[in-house]
Coordinates of C-alpha atoms in Angstrom, one line a residue:
Chain A
M1166 CA -1.7 -15.4 -31.4
K1167 CA -1.3 -11.5 -31.5
K1168 CA -5.1 -11.0 -31.7
M1169 CA -5.6 -13.4 -29.0
M1170 CA -3.3 -11.4 -26.9
T1171 CA -5.1 -8.3 -27.5
A1172 CA -8.4 -9.8 -26.7
G1173 CA -6.8 -11.3 -23.6
L1174 CA -5.4 -7.8 -22.6
A1175 CA -8.8 -6.2 -23.2
L1176 CA -10.6 -8.6 -20.9
A1177 CA -8.1 -8.3 -18.3
L1178 CA -8.3 -4.5 -18.3
T1179 CA -12.1 -4.6 -18.3
S1180 CA -12.3 -6.9 -15.4
M1181 CA -9.9 -4.8 -13.4
L1182 CA -11.9 -1.7 -14.3
A1183 CA -15.0 -3.5 -13.1
A1184 CA -13.4 -4.4 -9.7
C1185 CA -12.3 -0.8 -9.3
G1186 CA -15.8 0.3 -10.1
S1187 CA -17.2 -1.8 -7.4
N1188 CA -14.8 -0.5 -4.8
N1189 CA -15.6 3.1 -5.5
A1190 CA -19.4 2.6 -5.4
S1191 CA -19.2 3.0 -1.7
T1192 CA -17.8 6.4 -1.6
G1193 CA -20.2 7.9 -4.1
N1194 CA -22.2 10.9 -2.9
T1195 CA -19.3 13.2 -2.9
D1196 CA -19.7 14.7 -6.2
N1197 CA -22.8 16.6 -6.0
N1198 CA -21.4 19.8 -4.9
G1199 CA -22.8 21.7 -7.7
A1200 CA -24.0 24.6 -5.7
A1201 CA -24.4 27.7 -7.7
S1202 CA -23.4 31.0 -6.5
G1203 CA -25.7 32.5 -3.9
A1204 CA -26.9 28.9 -2.9
P1205 CA -26.8 28.2 0.7
A1206 CA -23.5 27.4 2.3
E1207 CA -22.3 23.8 2.1
L1208 CA -21.4 21.7 5.1
V1209 CA -19.6 18.5 4.3
I1210 CA -20.0 15.8 6.8
S1211 CA -18.1 12.4 6.7
T1212 CA -19.9 9.7 8.3
W1213 CA -20.6 5.7 8.3
G1214 CA -23.2 4.4 5.7
F1215 CA -25.6 2.9 8.3
S1216 CA -29.0 4.3 8.9
E1217 CA -28.6 6.8 6.1
D1218 CA -32.2 7.4 5.7
F1219 CA -32.8 8.1 9.5
F1220 CA -29.9 10.8 9.4
K1221 CA -31.2 12.5 6.3
E1222 CA -34.7 12.6 7.7
S1223 CA -34.3 13.4 11.3
V1224 CA -30.7 15.1 11.6
Y1225 CA -29.7 16.6 8.5
A1226 CA -32.9 18.0 7.3
P1227 CA -34.1 20.0 10.1
F1228 CA -30.5 21.4 10.5
E1229 CA -30.4 22.3 6.7
K1230 CA -33.7 24.0 7.1
E1231 CA -32.8 26.0 10.2
H1232 CA -29.4 27.2 9.2
N1233 CA -30.0 27.7 5.3
V1234 CA -27.2 25.2 4.7
K1235 CA -26.8 22.2 2.3
I1236 CA -25.4 19.2 3.9
V1237 CA -23.0 17.0 1.6
V1238 CA -22.3 13.4 3.1
E1239 CA -19.3 11.4 2.4
I1240 CA -19.6 7.7 3.4
G1241 CA -17.1 5.1 4.3
N1242 CA -15.6 3.2 7.2
N1243 CA -13.2 4.7 9.8
A1244 CA -10.0 3.9 8.1
E1245 CA -11.0 4.8 4.5
R1246 CA -12.4 8.3 5.8
L1247 CA -9.5 9.0 8.0
N1248 CA -7.1 8.3 5.2
K1249 CA -8.8 10.6 3.0
I1250 CA -8.5 13.4 5.5
R1251 CA -4.8 12.4 5.8
Q1252 CA -4.2 12.7 2.3
G1253 CA -5.8 16.1 2.3
S1254 CA -7.8 15.3 -0.8
S1255 CA -11.2 16.2 0.8
D1256 CA -13.1 19.4 2.0
V1257 CA -14.7 17.7 5.0
D1258 CA -16.0 19.9 7.8
V1259 CA -17.6 17.5 10.2
V1260 CA -16.4 14.0 10.7
Y1261 CA -17.6 11.3 12.8
L1262 CA -15.1 8.6 13.9
S1263 CA -14.9 6.0 16.7
D1264 CA -12.6 7.3 19.6
Y1265 CA -9.7 5.0 18.6
Y1266 CA -9.5 6.6 15.1
A1267 CA -10.2 10.0 16.3
Q1268 CA -7.1 9.7 18.7
Q1269 CA -4.9 9.0 15.6
A1270 CA -6.4 12.1 13.9
I1271 CA -5.7 14.2 17.1
D1272 CA -2.1 13.0 17.2
E1273 CA -1.7 13.9 13.7
G1274 CA -3.3 17.4 14.1
L1275 CA -5.9 16.8 11.7
F1276 CA -8.5 18.3 14.0
E1277 CA -9.6 21.8 14.8
T1278 CA -9.9 22.7 18.5
I1279 CA -13.5 23.4 19.5
D1280 CA -15.0 26.1 21.4
S1281 CA -17.2 24.4 24.0
S1282 CA -19.2 27.8 24.7
K1283 CA -20.6 27.2 21.2
I1284 CA -21.9 23.9 22.1
P1285 CA -24.2 24.4 25.1
N1286 CA -25.6 20.9 24.9
L1287 CA -22.3 19.6 26.2
E1288 CA -23.7 20.4 29.7
N1289 CA -26.7 17.8 29.2
I1290 CA -24.5 14.9 28.4
Y1291 CA -22.8 12.1 30.5
D1292 CA -19.5 13.1 31.8
I1293 CA -17.8 10.0 30.1
A1294 CA -18.9 11.7 26.7
K1295 CA -18.1 15.1 27.2
A1296 CA -14.4 15.1 26.5
P1297 CA -13.3 11.6 25.9
L1298 CA -10.1 12.6 24.0
G1299 CA -9.3 16.0 25.8
A1300 CA -11.8 19.2 26.3
E1301 CA -10.3 20.8 23.1
Y1302 CA -11.8 18.2 20.9
G1303 CA -15.3 16.8 19.9
P1304 CA -17.5 15.1 22.4
A1305 CA -18.8 11.5 22.0
Y1306 CA -22.5 11.8 20.5
T1307 CA -23.1 8.1 21.6
V1308 CA -21.6 5.7 24.1
G1309 CA -22.3 1.9 23.1
R1310 CA -20.9 -1.0 24.7
L1311 CA -19.1 -4.3 23.8
G1312 CA -20.4 -7.3 25.3
I1313 CA -21.0 -10.9 24.4
A1314 CA -23.7 -12.1 22.3
Y1315 CA -24.7 -15.8 21.9
N1316 CA -27.2 -18.3 20.6
P1317 CA -28.4 -20.4 23.9
A1318 CA -29.2 -23.4 21.6
L1319 CA -25.6 -23.8 20.8
V1320 CA -23.9 -22.9 24.0
E1321 CA -24.3 -25.0 27.3
G1322 CA -25.3 -22.9 30.2
D1323 CA -25.1 -19.1 30.6
V1324 CA -22.5 -17.0 29.5
T1325 CA -21.6 -14.3 31.9
A1326 CA -18.1 -13.1 31.7
W1327 CA -15.3 -12.5 29.3
S1328 CA -13.5 -15.7 30.8
D1329 CA -16.5 -17.7 29.5
L1330 CA -15.2 -17.2 25.8
W1331 CA -12.3 -19.5 26.9
S1332 CA -14.7 -22.3 28.4
K1333 CA -18.0 -22.1 26.9
F1334 CA -17.4 -22.0 23.0
D1335 CA -16.3 -25.0 20.8
K1336 CA -15.0 -24.1 17.4
N1337 CA -18.0 -21.8 17.1
L1338 CA -16.7 -18.5 18.2
A1339 CA -16.4 -15.2 16.2
M1340 CA -13.8 -12.6 17.3
P1341 CA -13.2 -9.0 16.4
A1342 CA -10.1 -8.6 14.0
I1343 CA -7.2 -6.7 15.9
T1344 CA -7.6 -3.7 13.5
A1345 CA -11.2 -3.6 14.2
T1346 CA -12.6 -0.8 16.8
A1347 CA -13.1 -3.8 19.3
G1348 CA -9.8 -5.5 18.5
P1349 CA -7.8 -3.6 21.4
M1350 CA -10.7 -4.2 23.8
I1351 CA -10.3 -8.0 23.1
V1352 CA -6.5 -7.7 24.0
D1353 CA -7.6 -6.0 27.4
A1354 CA -10.1 -8.6 28.1
A1355 CA -7.9 -11.4 27.3
S1356 CA -5.6 -9.7 29.9
L1357 CA -8.1 -9.7 32.4
A1358 CA -9.1 -13.3 31.6
A1359 CA -5.5 -14.3 32.5
G1360 CA -6.1 -12.9 35.9
N1361 CA -4.0 -9.8 35.7
A1362 CA -5.3 -6.6 37.6
D1363 CA -3.1 -4.5 35.4
F1364 CA -2.8 -4.8 31.7
N1365 CA -0.1 -7.3 30.6
E1366 CA 0.5 -7.8 27.0
D1367 CA 2.4 -11.0 27.0
T1368 CA -0.2 -12.9 29.1
A1369 CA -2.9 -11.5 27.0
F1370 CA -1.5 -12.7 23.8
T1371 CA -0.8 -16.2 25.2
K1372 CA -4.5 -16.4 26.3
L1373 CA -5.8 -15.2 22.8
K1374 CA -3.4 -17.8 21.2
E1375 CA -5.2 -20.6 23.3
L1376 CA -8.6 -19.5 22.1
D1377 CA -7.6 -19.4 18.5
S1378 CA -8.6 -23.0 17.6
N1379 CA -12.0 -22.2 18.6
V1380 CA -12.3 -19.0 16.4
V1381 CA -14.0 -19.5 13.2
K1382 CA -13.3 -16.0 11.8
Y1383 CA -11.8 -12.7 13.2
Y1384 CA -14.4 -10.3 11.7
S1385 CA -13.5 -6.7 10.7
Q1386 CA -17.2 -5.8 9.8
T1387 CA -20.2 -6.4 12.3
S1388 CA -22.3 -7.5 9.2
E1389 CA -19.9 -10.6 8.8
Y1390 CA -20.7 -11.4 12.4
V1391 CA -24.5 -11.0 11.8
N1392 CA -24.3 -13.3 9.0
M1393 CA -22.5 -15.8 10.6
F1394 CA -24.8 -15.7 13.7
G1395 CA -27.9 -16.0 11.6
Q1396 CA -26.5 -19.1 9.6
E1397 CA -25.3 -20.7 12.8
E1398 CA -21.7 -20.7 11.6
I1399 CA -21.0 -19.4 15.0
A1400 CA -22.5 -19.6 18.3
G1401 CA -21.6 -16.1 19.3
G1402 CA -18.7 -13.8 20.4
P1403 CA -18.0 -10.0 21.4
I1404 CA -20.0 -7.7 19.6
M1405 CA -21.5 -4.1 20.0
E1406 CA -24.9 -4.0 21.7
M1407 CA -26.4 -1.7 18.9
Y1408 CA -26.1 -4.7 16.6
F1409 CA -28.0 -6.9 18.8
K1410 CA -31.4 -6.1 17.4
D1411 CA -30.1 -7.8 13.9
L1412 CA -29.1 -10.8 15.8
Q1413 CA -32.4 -11.1 17.3
A1414 CA -34.2 -10.8 14.1
A1415 CA -32.2 -13.9 13.0
V1416 CA -32.3 -15.9 16.1
P1417 CA -35.1 -14.8 18.4
D1418 CA -33.7 -16.5 21.5
A1419 CA -30.3 -14.6 21.3
K1420 CA -28.9 -13.1 24.4
F1421 CA -26.7 -10.1 24.9
V1422 CA -24.7 -10.0 28.1
A1423 CA -22.5 -7.3 29.8
P1424 CA -19.6 -9.5 31.3
S1425 CA -19.2 -9.4 34.8
E1426 CA -15.6 -7.8 34.5
G1427 CA -17.3 -5.0 32.6
A1428 CA -18.5 -4.2 29.1
Y1429 CA -16.3 -1.8 27.0
A1430 CA -17.3 1.7 26.2
V1431 CA -17.4 2.1 22.4
M1432 CA -17.5 5.8 21.8
N1433 CA -18.2 7.4 18.6
T1434 CA -17.0 11.1 18.4
V1435 CA -17.9 14.1 16.2
N1436 CA -15.1 16.5 15.5
V1437 CA -14.3 19.5 13.1
V1438 CA -11.6 19.1 10.6
K1439 CA -8.8 21.3 10.5
G1440 CA -9.0 23.8 7.9
S1441 CA -12.8 23.8 7.7
D1442 CA -14.3 27.1 6.3
N1443 CA -17.4 26.5 8.3
K1444 CA -16.2 26.2 11.8
E1445 CA -19.0 27.8 13.5
L1446 CA -21.6 25.9 11.5
A1447 CA -19.8 22.6 12.2
E1448 CA -20.0 23.6 15.9
A1449 CA -23.7 24.2 15.6
F1450 CA -24.2 21.0 13.9
I1451 CA -22.3 19.1 16.9
N1452 CA -24.6 21.0 19.3
W1453 CA -27.6 19.8 17.3
Q1454 CA -26.3 16.3 17.4
L1455 CA -26.3 16.3 21.2
S1456 CA -29.6 17.9 21.5
E1457 CA -32.5 16.0 23.3
E1458 CA -34.5 16.0 20.1
V1459 CA -31.9 14.2 17.9
Q1460 CA -30.7 12.0 20.7
A1461 CA -34.3 10.7 21.7
A1462 CA -35.1 10.0 18.0
S1463 CA -32.0 8.2 17.3
A1464 CA -32.4 6.0 20.5
K1465 CA -36.0 5.3 19.6
A1466 CA -35.1 4.5 16.0
K1467 CA -32.3 2.1 17.6
V1468 CA -29.8 4.0 15.6
D1469 CA -27.4 5.2 18.2
S1470 CA -27.5 4.9 22.1
P1471 CA -28.0 8.4 23.8
V1472 CA -25.6 10.4 25.7
N1473 CA -28.0 13.2 26.7
V1474 CA -29.0 12.8 30.2
N1475 CA -32.6 14.1 29.5
V1476 CA -33.7 11.3 27.2
T1477 CA -35.9 8.9 28.7
L1478 CA -36.7 5.4 27.3
T1479 CA -39.4 2.8 28.1
P1480 CA -37.9 -0.7 28.9
E1481 CA -39.1 -1.8 25.4
E1482 CA -37.3 1.2 23.7
A1483 CA -34.1 0.4 25.7
V1484 CA -33.7 -3.2 24.3
G1485 CA -30.6 -3.1 22.2
V1486 CA -29.6 0.5 23.4
T1487 CA -27.0 1.2 25.9
Y1488 CA -29.1 3.4 28.2
G1489 CA -29.1 4.6 31.9
A1490 CA -26.5 6.3 34.0
D1491 CA -25.8 3.2 36.0
V1492 CA -25.0 1.2 32.9
I1493 CA -22.9 3.9 31.6
G1494 CA -21.1 4.1 34.9
K1495 CA -19.9 0.5 34.8
L1496 CA -18.2 0.6 31.4
R1497 CA -14.6 0.0 31.2
K1498 CA -12.8 2.7 29.1
L1499 CA -9.5 2.1 27.1
D1500 CA -7.0 4.7 27.1
M1501 CA -6.8 5.4 23.5
S1502 CA -3.3 7.2 23.4
F1503 CA -1.9 3.9 25.1
V1504 CA -3.8 1.9 22.2
N1505 CA -2.5 4.0 19.6
E1506 CA 1.1 3.9 20.7
H1507 CA 0.9 0.0 20.5
I1508 CA -1.4 -0.9 17.9
T1509 CA 1.2 -1.5 15.2
E1510 CA 3.0 -3.7 17.5
W1511 CA -0.2 -5.7 18.5
T1512 CA -1.3 -6.1 15.1
D1513 CA 1.9 -7.5 14.2
R1514 CA 2.1 -9.9 17.0
F1515 CA -1.5 -10.8 16.6
N1516 CA -0.7 -11.6 12.8
R1517 CA 2.2 -13.7 13.7
E1518 CA 1.3 -15.5 16.9
I1519 CA -2.5 -16.0 16.3
G1520 CA -3.9 -15.5 13.0
G1521 CA -5.7 -13.6 10.3
Chain B
M495 CA 1.8 3.8 -40.9
N496 CA 0.8 7.3 -41.7
K497 CA 2.5 9.6 -39.3
R498 CA -0.5 12.0 -38.8
A499 CA -2.5 8.9 -37.6
M500 CA 0.0 8.2 -34.7
Y501 CA -1.3 11.5 -33.3
L502 CA -4.6 9.5 -32.7
L503 CA -2.7 7.5 -30.2
L504 CA -1.6 10.4 -28.1
P505 CA -4.7 11.0 -25.9
G506 CA -4.7 7.4 -24.8
L507 CA -0.9 7.2 -24.2
L508 CA -1.0 10.5 -22.2
F509 CA -3.7 8.9 -20.1
L510 CA -1.9 5.7 -19.5
A511 CA 1.4 7.7 -18.7
A512 CA -0.2 10.0 -16.3
F513 CA -2.5 7.6 -14.4
M514 CA -0.6 4.4 -14.8
L515 CA 3.1 4.4 -15.7
V516 CA 4.0 7.4 -13.4
P517 CA 2.3 6.1 -10.3
I518 CA 3.5 2.7 -10.7
T519 CA 7.1 3.9 -11.2
L520 CA 6.8 6.1 -8.1
T521 CA 5.4 3.2 -6.2
I522 CA 8.3 1.0 -7.1
A523 CA 10.9 3.6 -6.7
S524 CA 9.7 4.5 -3.2
T525 CA 10.1 1.0 -2.0
F526 CA 14.0 1.3 -2.4
V527 CA 14.4 4.3 -0.4
Q528 CA 14.4 4.5 3.2
D529 CA 15.4 7.6 5.4
G530 CA 16.8 9.1 2.2
K531 CA 19.0 6.3 1.5
L532 CA 19.1 3.5 -1.4
T533 CA 18.4 0.1 0.2
L534 CA 16.7 -3.2 -0.2
E535 CA 16.0 -3.3 3.4
G536 CA 12.1 -3.1 2.6
Y537 CA 12.3 -6.2 0.6
L538 CA 14.9 -8.2 2.8
H539 CA 12.6 -7.4 5.8
F540 CA 9.8 -9.4 4.2
F541 CA 11.5 -12.2 2.9
R542 CA 13.3 -13.0 6.0
D543 CA 9.9 -12.9 7.7
G544 CA 8.6 -16.4 8.2
Y545 CA 5.0 -15.0 8.5
F546 CA 5.0 -13.2 5.3
N547 CA 6.4 -16.1 3.4
R548 CA 3.7 -18.2 4.8
I549 CA 1.1 -15.8 3.4
L550 CA 2.8 -15.7 0.0
L551 CA 2.9 -19.6 0.0
T552 CA -0.9 -19.8 0.7
T553 CA -1.6 -17.3 -2.0
L554 CA 0.5 -19.0 -4.6
R555 CA -1.0 -22.3 -3.7
V556 CA -4.5 -21.2 -3.9
S557 CA -3.8 -19.5 -7.3
V558 CA -2.0 -22.4 -8.9
V559 CA -4.6 -24.9 -7.8
T560 CA -7.5 -22.4 -9.0
T561 CA -5.6 -22.1 -12.3
L562 CA -5.3 -25.8 -12.7
I563 CA -8.9 -26.5 -11.8
C564 CA -10.1 -23.9 -14.2
M565 CA -7.9 -25.4 -17.1
L566 CA -9.4 -28.9 -16.4
L567 CA -12.8 -27.6 -16.3
G568 CA -12.8 -24.9 -18.9
Y569 CA -10.9 -26.9 -21.8
P570 CA -13.6 -29.6 -22.3
A571 CA -16.4 -27.0 -21.7
A572 CA -14.9 -24.7 -24.4
Y573 CA -14.3 -27.6 -26.6
Y574 CA -17.9 -28.6 -26.5
I575 CA -19.2 -25.0 -27.0
S576 CA -16.9 -24.7 -30.0
R577 CA -18.6 -27.7 -31.7
A578 CA -22.2 -26.8 -30.8
S579 CA -24.7 -25.2 -33.3
A580 CA -24.7 -21.6 -33.7
R581 CA -27.9 -20.9 -31.7
K582 CA -26.8 -23.4 -29.0
K583 CA -23.4 -21.8 -28.8
G584 CA -24.9 -18.4 -28.1
I585 CA -27.0 -19.6 -25.1
L586 CA -23.9 -21.8 -23.8
L587 CA -21.7 -18.8 -24.1
A588 CA -24.1 -16.4 -22.3
L589 CA -24.6 -19.0 -19.6
S590 CA -20.7 -19.4 -19.1
I591 CA -20.1 -15.5 -19.1
F592 CA -23.0 -15.0 -16.7
P593 CA -20.8 -15.3 -13.3
L594 CA -18.8 -12.4 -14.7
L595 CA -21.9 -10.3 -14.9
T596 CA -22.7 -10.5 -11.1
S597 CA -20.9 -8.7 -8.5
P598 CA -18.3 -10.5 -6.5
V599 CA -20.0 -9.6 -3.3
V600 CA -23.3 -11.3 -4.5
R601 CA -21.5 -14.3 -5.8
S602 CA -19.6 -14.8 -2.4
F603 CA -22.8 -14.6 -0.4
S604 CA -24.4 -17.3 -2.5
W605 CA -21.5 -19.4 -1.9
M606 CA -21.8 -18.8 1.9
I607 CA -25.4 -19.9 1.6
I608 CA -24.3 -23.1 -0.2
L609 CA -21.3 -24.0 1.7
G610 CA -22.1 -23.0 5.3
K611 CA -22.8 -25.2 8.3
K612 CA -26.6 -25.0 7.5
G613 CA -26.0 -24.7 3.8
L614 CA -27.3 -26.7 0.9
I615 CA -24.4 -29.0 0.9
N616 CA -24.0 -29.7 4.5
S617 CA -27.7 -30.2 5.0
F618 CA -27.9 -32.8 2.2
L619 CA -24.9 -34.6 3.7
V620 CA -26.3 -34.6 7.2
N621 CA -29.8 -35.5 6.3
T622 CA -28.8 -38.4 4.1
G623 CA -26.7 -39.6 6.9
M624 CA -23.4 -39.4 4.8
V625 CA -21.7 -37.4 7.6
A626 CA -22.5 -37.1 11.3
K627 CA -21.4 -33.5 11.8
P628 CA -21.4 -30.7 9.3
L629 CA -18.2 -30.4 7.3
D630 CA -16.1 -27.3 7.8
I631 CA -15.9 -25.9 4.2
L632 CA -16.8 -22.2 4.5
Y633 CA -14.1 -20.0 5.8
T634 CA -11.3 -22.4 4.6
P635 CA -8.9 -22.0 1.6
T636 CA -11.1 -24.8 -0.1
A637 CA -13.9 -22.1 0.0
M638 CA -11.8 -19.6 -1.3
M639 CA -10.7 -21.8 -4.2
I640 CA -14.4 -22.7 -5.0
G641 CA -15.2 -19.0 -5.1
L642 CA -12.3 -18.0 -7.4
V643 CA -12.8 -20.9 -9.9
H644 CA -16.4 -19.9 -10.2
L645 CA -15.2 -16.2 -10.7
F646 CA -12.5 -17.0 -13.4
L647 CA -13.7 -20.0 -15.3
P648 CA -15.4 -17.8 -17.8
L649 CA -12.2 -16.0 -18.6
I650 CA -10.6 -19.3 -19.6
I651 CA -13.5 -20.6 -21.5
I652 CA -13.7 -17.3 -23.6
T653 CA -10.1 -17.4 -24.4
L654 CA -10.0 -21.1 -25.4
L655 CA -13.2 -20.6 -27.4
G656 CA -11.6 -18.0 -29.5
V657 CA -8.8 -20.3 -30.4
M658 CA -10.8 -23.5 -30.9
E659 CA -13.3 -21.8 -33.2
N660 CA -10.3 -21.0 -35.5
L661 CA -9.2 -24.4 -35.4
D662 CA -9.1 -26.1 -38.9
H663 CA -10.8 -29.4 -38.5
E664 CA -9.6 -30.6 -41.7
L665 CA -6.3 -31.3 -40.0
V666 CA -8.0 -33.4 -37.7
R667 CA -9.7 -35.4 -40.2
A668 CA -6.4 -35.7 -42.1
A669 CA -4.8 -37.1 -39.3
R670 CA -7.4 -39.7 -38.7
S671 CA -7.4 -40.6 -42.2
L672 CA -3.7 -41.4 -42.1
G673 CA -4.4 -43.8 -39.1
A674 CA -4.3 -41.8 -35.9
S675 CA -6.5 -42.7 -33.4
P676 CA -8.9 -40.3 -31.8
F677 CA -6.7 -39.7 -28.8
A678 CA -3.5 -39.4 -31.0
A679 CA -5.3 -36.9 -33.2
F680 CA -6.2 -34.8 -30.1
R681 CA -2.7 -34.9 -28.5
K682 CA -0.8 -34.2 -31.8
I683 CA -3.2 -31.9 -33.6
T684 CA -6.0 -30.4 -31.5
F685 CA -4.1 -29.8 -28.1
P686 CA -0.9 -28.2 -29.6
L687 CA -2.9 -25.7 -31.5
T688 CA -5.2 -24.7 -28.6
V689 CA -2.3 -24.3 -26.2
P690 CA -2.3 -20.4 -26.8
G691 CA -5.5 -20.1 -25.6
L692 CA -4.9 -22.3 -22.6
I693 CA -1.8 -20.2 -21.6
I694 CA -3.6 -16.7 -22.1
G695 CA -6.3 -18.1 -20.2
G696 CA -4.2 -19.6 -17.6
I697 CA -2.3 -16.4 -17.1
L698 CA -5.6 -14.3 -16.7
V699 CA -6.8 -16.8 -14.0
F700 CA -3.5 -16.8 -12.2
V701 CA -3.0 -13.1 -11.9
G702 CA -6.8 -12.7 -11.1
S703 CA -6.6 -15.2 -8.4
L704 CA -3.4 -13.8 -7.0
T705 CA -4.7 -10.3 -6.7
A706 CA -8.3 -11.0 -5.9
Y707 CA -9.6 -9.3 -2.8
T708 CA -13.2 -9.7 -2.3
T709 CA -13.6 -13.4 -2.6
P710 CA -10.8 -14.5 -0.1
A711 CA -11.8 -11.6 2.2
L712 CA -15.5 -13.0 2.3
L713 CA -15.1 -16.7 1.8
G714 CA -11.7 -17.2 3.4
G715 CA -11.5 -17.7 7.2
K716 CA -8.4 -17.1 9.4
E717 CA -6.0 -17.8 6.5
R718 CA -4.7 -14.6 5.1
V719 CA -3.8 -13.9 1.3
V720 CA -1.3 -11.3 0.1
S721 CA -4.1 -8.9 -1.2
T722 CA -5.9 -8.7 2.1
F723 CA -2.4 -8.3 3.9
L724 CA -1.7 -5.5 1.7
Y725 CA -5.1 -4.1 2.5
Q726 CA -4.5 -4.2 6.2
N727 CA -1.0 -2.4 5.9
A728 CA -2.3 0.4 3.7
M729 CA -5.7 1.1 5.1
T730 CA -5.8 0.1 8.8
L731 CA -2.2 0.5 9.7
N732 CA -1.5 3.4 7.4
D733 CA 2.0 1.7 6.4
W734 CA 2.1 2.7 2.8
Q735 CA 5.7 1.7 2.7
A736 CA 5.0 -1.9 3.4
A737 CA 2.0 -1.9 1.2
S738 CA 4.1 -0.5 -1.8
V739 CA 6.7 -3.3 -1.2
I740 CA 4.0 -5.8 -1.1
A741 CA 2.6 -4.4 -4.4
V742 CA 5.8 -4.5 -6.1
I743 CA 6.3 -8.1 -5.0
M744 CA 2.8 -9.0 -6.5
I745 CA 3.9 -7.3 -9.7
V746 CA 7.2 -9.2 -10.0
I747 CA 5.6 -12.3 -9.4
T748 CA 2.9 -11.6 -12.1
F749 CA 5.7 -10.8 -14.6
V750 CA 7.7 -14.0 -13.8
V751 CA 4.6 -16.4 -14.1
V752 CA 3.7 -14.7 -17.4
G753 CA 7.2 -15.4 -18.6
L754 CA 7.3 -18.9 -17.4
M755 CA 4.0 -19.7 -19.1
N756 CA 4.9 -18.1 -22.2
A757 CA 8.2 -20.2 -22.4
W758 CA 6.0 -23.2 -21.6
A759 CA 3.7 -22.3 -24.6
N760 CA 6.6 -22.1 -26.9
R761 CA 8.0 -25.4 -25.9
L762 CA 4.6 -27.0 -26.7
N763 CA 3.9 -25.1 -29.7
P764 CA 6.9 -23.6 -31.2
K765 CA 5.2 -22.0 -34.2
G766 CA 2.4 -20.4 -32.0

């Protein structure tokens, strides 16, 4: 019996370790700061894991060469990376975050203010992107939009408005989880669909509750949506335009619409972390990220929608990219300080009144 | 034991103390303090909350059912493997451990392909006309349980196998020669002697299902379990106080269940 216990314990520990191992795999890449003395300076960039190859080749490599610097990348989702900076356990210089998480960091005093004279390319980007969270903080380097994608074979008629989520889908809808970047936008869209001109929390939640029985899953990662769409588990739902190309790859007839009430602006910002030893280098990097060269390359590779007004795309290149002054001009923008004030309460209400 | 040999334990003990005992103690201690005062408020808040109780019940239900299914499926399988010839045993053992060697993510994705609306099972049922519309299996607690059984069945098979291999079959033969039916011999001899394996395997499966994160997150739908709720509090709401309270509740449940199962084992097999 005793032997058995030991064996059992050993097994339990091994499986726990194995579980830890797989969790940490995604945050690799951080340990290779073995720069010897005299080696180039090191700039630590914290970003998402998508399109890593593109960033390495077209964004980091040219910058490293020009500024004699070694770029070290830290990978993770918004929440994980923001938490790391909160705990003070990382030496990140530049951080990419969606506006919603960046606002939290600003409220907690985690960002360095920037010197816009060091970032001349700010002149060349759309107004909406210049200072989404205040002029002292970093710009949005890309502005995407949240609209509705759907599979025409599974939906009757055309989807044209946010309110169609309530009428055209039958137990085959995917919605963003409340804690996802798009979560608060959905609360706002529900308020619109309930017929409010001004935001009304109570009617928004009542409206979302009505929708719940048609929802298959509240997704927190877009990859979940893409999978469900490809497997026809869902007929559609709100999603960011940048992922539309993945949907089309699975369902060639898939459609993306900007709802008539207005698609939501999804802004990803780039900021300098407080306490960075390389502030000027970090600002130079932000300037490079906004340059026509990088912006055009990432738009053409369908990695990020451009904010630089000088970037021109052919209609073909613009598929799945949020592009053009008129498109950008029509976007609805949430007040991120308002969202952050209410998000804990909304999450709680969403959990209790609606579902996962 | 030789006193000097005790020092060999020291590195391991220090490691465990620094990276396990201290953090766990701190976590537990932090849940009783709010605004500098000693209080149970953190816990009362959770247990008064119908929403949290519902999550807890779902989690317990999924874990208990998973454990029972694993016991039912694992016991005969382990018995068969333990009686097989050495060569066959090696192959069967390797096959049954195989699920442990693949990542939970890959495993869950395979289940998505099998259980989905266009998946193997539903295609078969629809094409043969057994059902008119695809069944909803994926993104339900049932899918969660299927995934968890697949994940944890090897644990119970391995633990049972260890016990069954050491089982003295002369005892069974003796019982038979004294007139016991095969079933009576199993019920009075084999089963009680293998109970320890069943209990330890059961504990491993139960604790594993209770704390599993990846499988419920990927295969479960709107229904939430404690571990995904903990993740939401810690990672997206940054509410570490609530997350710690949930963690402590999970630890306590684990200990209670281990205690109960041991008591049960003692009753079934007092000399185990």
